[in-house]
Coordinates of C-alpha atoms in Angstrom, one line a residue:
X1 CA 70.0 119.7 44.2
X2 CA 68.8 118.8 47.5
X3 CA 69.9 120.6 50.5
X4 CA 68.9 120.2 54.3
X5 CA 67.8 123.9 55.9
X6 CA 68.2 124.4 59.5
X7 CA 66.3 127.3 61.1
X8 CA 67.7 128.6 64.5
X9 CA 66.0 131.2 67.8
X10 CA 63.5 133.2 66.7
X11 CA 63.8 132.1 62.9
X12 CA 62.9 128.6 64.6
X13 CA 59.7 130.1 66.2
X14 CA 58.6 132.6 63.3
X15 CA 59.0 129.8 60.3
X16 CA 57.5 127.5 62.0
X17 CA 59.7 124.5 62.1
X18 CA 63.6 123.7 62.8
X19 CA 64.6 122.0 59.8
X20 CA 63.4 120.9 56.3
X21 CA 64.9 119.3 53.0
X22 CA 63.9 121.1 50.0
X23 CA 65.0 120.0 46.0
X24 CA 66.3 123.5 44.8
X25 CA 66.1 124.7 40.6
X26 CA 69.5 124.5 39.1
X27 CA 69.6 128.4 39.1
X28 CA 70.1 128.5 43.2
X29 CA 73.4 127.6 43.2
X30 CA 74.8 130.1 46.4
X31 CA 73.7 131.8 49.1
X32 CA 72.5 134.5 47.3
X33 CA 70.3 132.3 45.0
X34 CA 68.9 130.3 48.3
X35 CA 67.9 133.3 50.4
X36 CA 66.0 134.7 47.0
X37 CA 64.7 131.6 46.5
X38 CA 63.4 131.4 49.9
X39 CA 62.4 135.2 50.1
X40 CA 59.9 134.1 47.1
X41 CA 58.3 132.1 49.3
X42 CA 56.4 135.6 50.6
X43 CA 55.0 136.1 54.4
X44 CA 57.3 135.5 57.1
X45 CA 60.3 134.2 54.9
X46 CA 60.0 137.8 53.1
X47 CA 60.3 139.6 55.5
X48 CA 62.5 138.2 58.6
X49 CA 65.2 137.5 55.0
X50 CA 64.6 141.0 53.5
X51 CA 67.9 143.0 52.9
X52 CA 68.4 145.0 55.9
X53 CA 67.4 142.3 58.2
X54 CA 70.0 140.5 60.8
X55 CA 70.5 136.7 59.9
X56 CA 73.6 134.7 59.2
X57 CA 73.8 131.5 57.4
X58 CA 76.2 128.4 57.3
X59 CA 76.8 126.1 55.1
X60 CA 78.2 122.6 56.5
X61 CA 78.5 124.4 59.4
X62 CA 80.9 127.3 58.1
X63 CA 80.2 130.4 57.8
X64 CA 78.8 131.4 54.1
X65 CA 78.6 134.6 52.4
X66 CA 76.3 135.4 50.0
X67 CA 78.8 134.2 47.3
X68 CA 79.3 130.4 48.8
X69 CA 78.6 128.1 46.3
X70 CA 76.0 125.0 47.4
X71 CA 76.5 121.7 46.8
X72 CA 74.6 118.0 47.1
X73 CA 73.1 117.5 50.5
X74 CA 74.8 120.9 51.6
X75 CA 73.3 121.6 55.2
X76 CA 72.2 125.2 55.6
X77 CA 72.1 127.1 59.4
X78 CA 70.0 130.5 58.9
X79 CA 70.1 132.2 62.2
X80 CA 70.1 135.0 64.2
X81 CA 73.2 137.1 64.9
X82 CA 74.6 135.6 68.0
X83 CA 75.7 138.2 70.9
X84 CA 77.7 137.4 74.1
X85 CA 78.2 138.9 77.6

């Protein structure tokens, strides 16, 4: 399954890039899966998606929960919680 990621603020800056398509293994099939899959990647994706760590993500420009099943050129926001004033 191919999926577009879209990186967001300081997740922009720290990975590196905005965006990228990656082909995922058929066992990444949610959230959950994707922000293990990309954890595995080590250095900065290890530790700015460690558990404990504040980042959202959306998928097709919803918001997801770790449950949210991908799909087939699914587009995927990981960002920063967002505050207001």
């Amino acid at each position: 399954m191919k999926v577009t990621l879209l990186y967001f603020a300081r997740l922009r800056e720290v990975f590196g890039c905005s965006s990228e398509e990656l082909e995922l293994p058929p066992e990444v099939a949610d959230v959950a899966a994707l922000t293990e899959f990309l954890r595995a990647r080590g250095a900065v994706f290890q530790t700015e998606l460690a558990p404990g760590r504040a980042f959202r993500i959306a998928v097709n420009q919803e918001m997801a929960s770790s449950h949210t099943p991908l799909r087939e050129h699914a587009e995927v926001a990981v960002f920063p919680p967002v505050t207001g004033g």
